[in-house]
Amino acid sequence: MKKMLLATALLLGLAVNAQTKEKKLAEKPVIATEQKLVSITPEQRAEAKLKRLTTDLDLTEKQQKELKPTLITIETQKQANLEENRANKKAGKKLTEEQKDQRKIKALEQKMMLDKELKKILTADQTKKYDLLKEEKKDNLKNKKAEMTPSQK
């Protein structure tokens, strides 16, 4: 009898624990999944990024108009890279170290292109604010990486 009660209590505890974990996972906002990236066009992603930069840096209408083509170009390149990655993954192709390095270089070039364009467009105060935002983002990524378990990396 005691064993039955203990087993029932244990099962109840596990069930409740599993449900709370599911709720927590469901409440977390999903940042970007492959499926979301497919359904959103590069222009829509560029527009979202422009809105975010506008609110963070208080961009003027003129600055927004100057920055929008650059963001669309970058997001279009990202979309092409994403589709290439998907095709390689479906084909079961493994990348060589050289190809991985080329991808990293492409990503850095895109970041540099955006930074260069922003430096032209932004005022001194906005540039400082942008640099601070980049540092915060970099620190947040480092912290998230440090918190990950080896199996998640």
PDB file of C-alpha atoms in Angstrom, residues 9-148:
ATOM      1  CA  ALA A   9       2.966  10.560  -5.715  1.00  0.00           C
ATOM      2  CA  LEU A  10       6.113  10.167  -7.799  1.00  0.00           C
ATOM      3  CA  LEU A  11       4.157   9.913 -11.047  1.00  0.00           C
ATOM      4  CA  LEU A  12       2.015  12.913 -10.120  1.00  0.00           C
ATOM      5  CA  GLY A  13       5.125  14.945  -9.353  1.00  0.00           C
ATOM      6  CA  LEU A  14       6.699  14.045 -12.680  1.00  0.00           C
ATOM      7  CA  ALA A  15       3.533  14.897 -14.597  1.00  0.00           C
ATOM      8  CA  VAL A  16       3.206  18.306 -12.928  1.00  0.00           C
ATOM      9  CA  ASN A  17       6.898  19.038 -13.497  1.00  0.00           C
ATOM     10  CA  ALA A  18       6.655  18.141 -17.187  1.00  0.00           C
ATOM     11  CA  GLN A  19       3.610  20.380 -17.657  1.00  0.00           C
ATOM     12  CA  THR A  20       5.299  23.393 -16.086  1.00  0.00           C
ATOM     13  CA  LYS A  21       8.333  22.939 -18.337  1.00  0.00           C
ATOM     14  CA  GLU A  22       6.059  22.789 -21.384  1.00  0.00           C
ATOM     15  CA  LYS A  23       4.334  25.995 -20.295  1.00  0.00           C
ATOM     16  CA  LYS A  24       7.656  27.763 -19.805  1.00  0.00           C
ATOM     17  CA  LEU A  25       8.842  26.688 -23.241  1.00  0.00           C
ATOM     18  CA  ALA A  26       5.568  27.774 -24.807  1.00  0.00           C
ATOM     19  CA  GLU A  27       5.777  31.194 -23.137  1.00  0.00           C
ATOM     20  CA  LYS A  28       9.304  31.876 -24.441  1.00  0.00           C
ATOM     21  CA  PRO A  29       9.276  33.984 -27.586  1.00  0.00           C
ATOM     22  CA  VAL A  30      10.684  32.267 -30.630  1.00  0.00           C
ATOM     23  CA  ILE A  31      13.254  34.574 -32.171  1.00  0.00           C
ATOM     24  CA  ALA A  32      13.876  33.043 -35.559  1.00  0.00           C
ATOM     25  CA  THR A  33      13.272  29.613 -36.877  1.00  0.00           C
ATOM     26  CA  GLU A  34      13.995  28.345 -40.335  1.00  0.00           C
ATOM     27  CA  GLN A  35      10.292  28.164 -41.058  1.00  0.00           C
ATOM     28  CA  LYS A  36       9.779  31.790 -40.066  1.00  0.00           C
ATOM     29  CA  LEU A  37      12.710  32.915 -42.182  1.00  0.00           C
ATOM     30  CA  VAL A  38      11.238  31.201 -45.221  1.00  0.00           C
ATOM     31  CA  SER A  39       7.844  32.841 -44.865  1.00  0.00           C
ATOM     32  CA  ILE A  40       9.278  36.328 -44.355  1.00  0.00           C
ATOM     33  CA  THR A  41      10.744  38.054 -47.382  1.00  0.00           C
ATOM     34  CA  PRO A  42      14.113  39.830 -47.229  1.00  0.00           C
ATOM     35  CA  GLU A  43      12.287  43.139 -47.687  1.00  0.00           C
ATOM     36  CA  GLN A  44      10.107  42.417 -44.648  1.00  0.00           C
ATOM     37  CA  ARG A  45      13.147  41.510 -42.553  1.00  0.00           C
ATOM     38  CA  ALA A  46      14.917  44.674 -43.731  1.00  0.00           C
ATOM     39  CA  GLU A  47      11.849  46.713 -42.808  1.00  0.00           C
ATOM     40  CA  ALA A  48      11.724  45.136 -39.340  1.00  0.00           C
ATOM     41  CA  LYS A  49      15.414  45.831 -38.790  1.00  0.00           C
ATOM     42  CA  LEU A  50      14.943  49.404 -39.981  1.00  0.00           C
ATOM     43  CA  LYS A  51      12.071  49.888 -37.507  1.00  0.00           C
ATOM     44  CA  ARG A  52      14.208  48.472 -34.696  1.00  0.00           C
ATOM     45  CA  LEU A  53      17.118  50.751 -35.594  1.00  0.00           C
ATOM     46  CA  THR A  54      14.737  53.698 -35.882  1.00  0.00           C
ATOM     47  CA  THR A  55      13.393  53.165 -32.377  1.00  0.00           C
ATOM     48  CA  ASP A  56      16.819  52.420 -30.873  1.00  0.00           C
ATOM     49  CA  LEU A  57      18.696  55.251 -32.582  1.00  0.00           C
ATOM     50  CA  ASP A  58      15.932  57.795 -33.302  1.00  0.00           C
ATOM     51  CA  LEU A  59      16.562  57.803 -37.049  1.00  0.00           C
ATOM     52  CA  THR A  60      15.116  60.604 -39.148  1.00  0.00           C
ATOM     53  CA  GLU A  61      13.058  59.995 -42.295  1.00  0.00           C
ATOM     54  CA  LYS A  62      16.059  60.908 -44.439  1.00  0.00           C
ATOM     55  CA  GLN A  63      18.309  58.471 -42.583  1.00  0.00           C
ATOM     56  CA  GLN A  64      15.718  55.722 -42.953  1.00  0.00           C
ATOM     57  CA  LYS A  65      15.481  56.275 -46.714  1.00  0.00           C
ATOM     58  CA  GLU A  66      19.271  56.173 -47.058  1.00  0.00           C
ATOM     59  CA  LEU A  67      19.633  53.008 -44.974  1.00  0.00           C
ATOM     60  CA  LYS A  68      16.779  50.940 -46.403  1.00  0.00           C
ATOM     61  CA  PRO A  69      18.482  49.861 -49.692  1.00  0.00           C
ATOM     62  CA  THR A  70      21.545  48.653 -47.795  1.00  0.00           C
ATOM     63  CA  LEU A  71      19.429  46.614 -45.400  1.00  0.00           C
ATOM     64  CA  ILE A  72      17.489  45.073 -48.293  1.00  0.00           C
ATOM     65  CA  THR A  73      20.752  44.132 -50.025  1.00  0.00           C
ATOM     66  CA  ILE A  74      22.117  42.496 -46.865  1.00  0.00           C
ATOM     67  CA  GLU A  75      18.906  40.607 -46.143  1.00  0.00           C
ATOM     68  CA  THR A  76      18.703  39.405 -49.760  1.00  0.00           C
ATOM     69  CA  GLN A  77      22.255  38.050 -49.467  1.00  0.00           C
ATOM     70  CA  LYS A  78      21.344  36.365 -46.185  1.00  0.00           C
ATOM     71  CA  GLN A  79      18.307  34.761 -47.823  1.00  0.00           C
ATOM     72  CA  ALA A  80      20.455  33.411 -50.665  1.00  0.00           C
ATOM     73  CA  ASN A  81      22.939  32.003 -48.137  1.00  0.00           C
ATOM     74  CA  LEU A  82      20.117  30.416 -46.140  1.00  0.00           C
ATOM     75  CA  GLU A  83      18.680  28.729 -49.215  1.00  0.00           C
ATOM     76  CA  GLU A  84      22.132  27.470 -50.203  1.00  0.00           C
ATOM     77  CA  ASN A  85      22.631  26.065 -46.691  1.00  0.00           C
ATOM     78  CA  ARG A  86      19.263  24.310 -46.834  1.00  0.00           C
ATOM     79  CA  ALA A  87      20.043  22.792 -50.221  1.00  0.00           C
ATOM     80  CA  ASN A  88      23.404  21.518 -48.960  1.00  0.00           C
ATOM     81  CA  LYS A  89      21.796  20.094 -45.839  1.00  0.00           C
ATOM     82  CA  LYS A  90      19.116  18.282 -47.830  1.00  0.00           C
ATOM     83  CA  ALA A  91      21.751  16.893 -50.185  1.00  0.00           C
ATOM     84  CA  GLY A  92      23.750  15.715 -47.181  1.00  0.00           C
ATOM     85  CA  LYS A  93      26.811  17.733 -48.174  1.00  0.00           C
ATOM     86  CA  LYS A  94      29.350  18.487 -45.494  1.00  0.00           C
ATOM     87  CA  LEU A  95      31.261  21.732 -45.744  1.00  0.00           C
ATOM     88  CA  THR A  96      35.026  21.835 -45.878  1.00  0.00           C
ATOM     89  CA  GLU A  97      36.910  24.081 -43.484  1.00  0.00           C
ATOM     90  CA  GLU A  98      37.600  26.456 -46.365  1.00  0.00           C
ATOM     91  CA  GLN A  99      33.883  26.739 -47.154  1.00  0.00           C
ATOM     92  CA  LYS A 100      33.107  27.383 -43.495  1.00  0.00           C
ATOM     93  CA  ASP A 101      35.731  30.114 -43.431  1.00  0.00           C
ATOM     94  CA  GLN A 102      34.248  31.652 -46.586  1.00  0.00           C
ATOM     95  CA  ARG A 103      30.830  31.777 -44.933  1.00  0.00           C
ATOM     96  CA  LYS A 104      32.281  33.499 -41.891  1.00  0.00           C
ATOM     97  CA  ILE A 105      34.014  36.005 -44.150  1.00  0.00           C
ATOM     98  CA  LYS A 106      30.753  36.676 -46.013  1.00  0.00           C
ATOM     99  CA  ALA A 107      28.955  37.331 -42.730  1.00  0.00           C
ATOM    100  CA  LEU A 108      31.709  39.673 -41.561  1.00  0.00           C
ATOM    101  CA  GLU A 109      31.614  41.524 -44.882  1.00  0.00           C
ATOM    102  CA  GLN A 110      27.874  42.037 -44.470  1.00  0.00           C
ATOM    103  CA  LYS A 111      28.365  43.385 -40.954  1.00  0.00           C
ATOM    104  CA  MET A 112      31.135  45.679 -42.136  1.00  0.00           C
ATOM    105  CA  MET A 113      28.980  46.898 -45.020  1.00  0.00           C
ATOM    106  CA  LEU A 114      26.186  47.791 -42.609  1.00  0.00           C
ATOM    107  CA  ASP A 115      28.576  49.450 -40.164  1.00  0.00           C
ATOM    108  CA  LYS A 116      30.183  51.478 -42.955  1.00  0.00           C
ATOM    109  CA  GLU A 117      26.803  52.642 -44.226  1.00  0.00           C
ATOM    110  CA  LEU A 118      25.620  53.496 -40.724  1.00  0.00           C
ATOM    111  CA  LYS A 119      28.776  55.509 -40.019  1.00  0.00           C
ATOM    112  CA  LYS A 120      27.988  57.624 -43.103  1.00  0.00           C
ATOM    113  CA  ILE A 121      24.364  58.172 -42.151  1.00  0.00           C
ATOM    114  CA  LEU A 122      24.347  58.452 -38.346  1.00  0.00           C
ATOM    115  CA  THR A 123      25.199  61.459 -36.232  1.00  0.00           C
ATOM    116  CA  ALA A 124      27.984  61.222 -33.632  1.00  0.00           C
ATOM    117  CA  ASP A 125      25.505  60.571 -30.799  1.00  0.00           C
ATOM    118  CA  GLN A 126      23.674  57.919 -32.788  1.00  0.00           C
ATOM    119  CA  THR A 127      26.982  56.248 -33.669  1.00  0.00           C
ATOM    120  CA  LYS A 128      27.919  56.056 -29.989  1.00  0.00           C
ATOM    121  CA  LYS A 129      24.510  54.617 -29.161  1.00  0.00           C
ATOM    122  CA  TYR A 130      24.824  52.073 -31.994  1.00  0.00           C
ATOM    123  CA  ASP A 131      28.269  50.991 -30.774  1.00  0.00           C
ATOM    124  CA  LEU A 132      26.871  50.522 -27.268  1.00  0.00           C
ATOM    125  CA  LEU A 133      23.992  48.429 -28.620  1.00  0.00           C
ATOM    126  CA  LYS A 134      26.447  46.250 -30.542  1.00  0.00           C
ATOM    127  CA  GLU A 135      28.552  45.722 -27.413  1.00  0.00           C
ATOM    128  CA  GLU A 136      25.466  44.798 -25.380  1.00  0.00           C
ATOM    129  CA  LYS A 137      24.414  42.305 -28.032  1.00  0.00           C
ATOM    130  CA  LYS A 138      27.912  40.827 -28.127  1.00  0.00           C
ATOM    131  CA  ASP A 139      27.974  40.485 -24.328  1.00  0.00           C
ATOM    132  CA  ASN A 140      24.520  38.881 -24.297  1.00  0.00           C
ATOM    133  CA  LEU A 141      25.644  36.311 -26.870  1.00  0.00           C
ATOM    134  CA  LYS A 142      28.765  35.531 -24.831  1.00  0.00           C
ATOM    135  CA  ASN A 143      26.667  35.067 -21.699  1.00  0.00           C
ATOM    136  CA  LYS A 144      24.222  32.772 -23.500  1.00  0.00           C
ATOM    137  CA  LYS A 145      27.093  30.720 -24.889  1.00  0.00           C
ATOM    138  CA  ALA A 146      28.636  30.436 -21.429  1.00  0.00           C
ATOM    139  CA  GLU A 147      25.327  29.238 -19.983  1.00  0.00           C
ATOM    140  CA  MET A 148      24.920  26.511 -22.596  1.00  0.00           C
TER     141      MET A 148
END
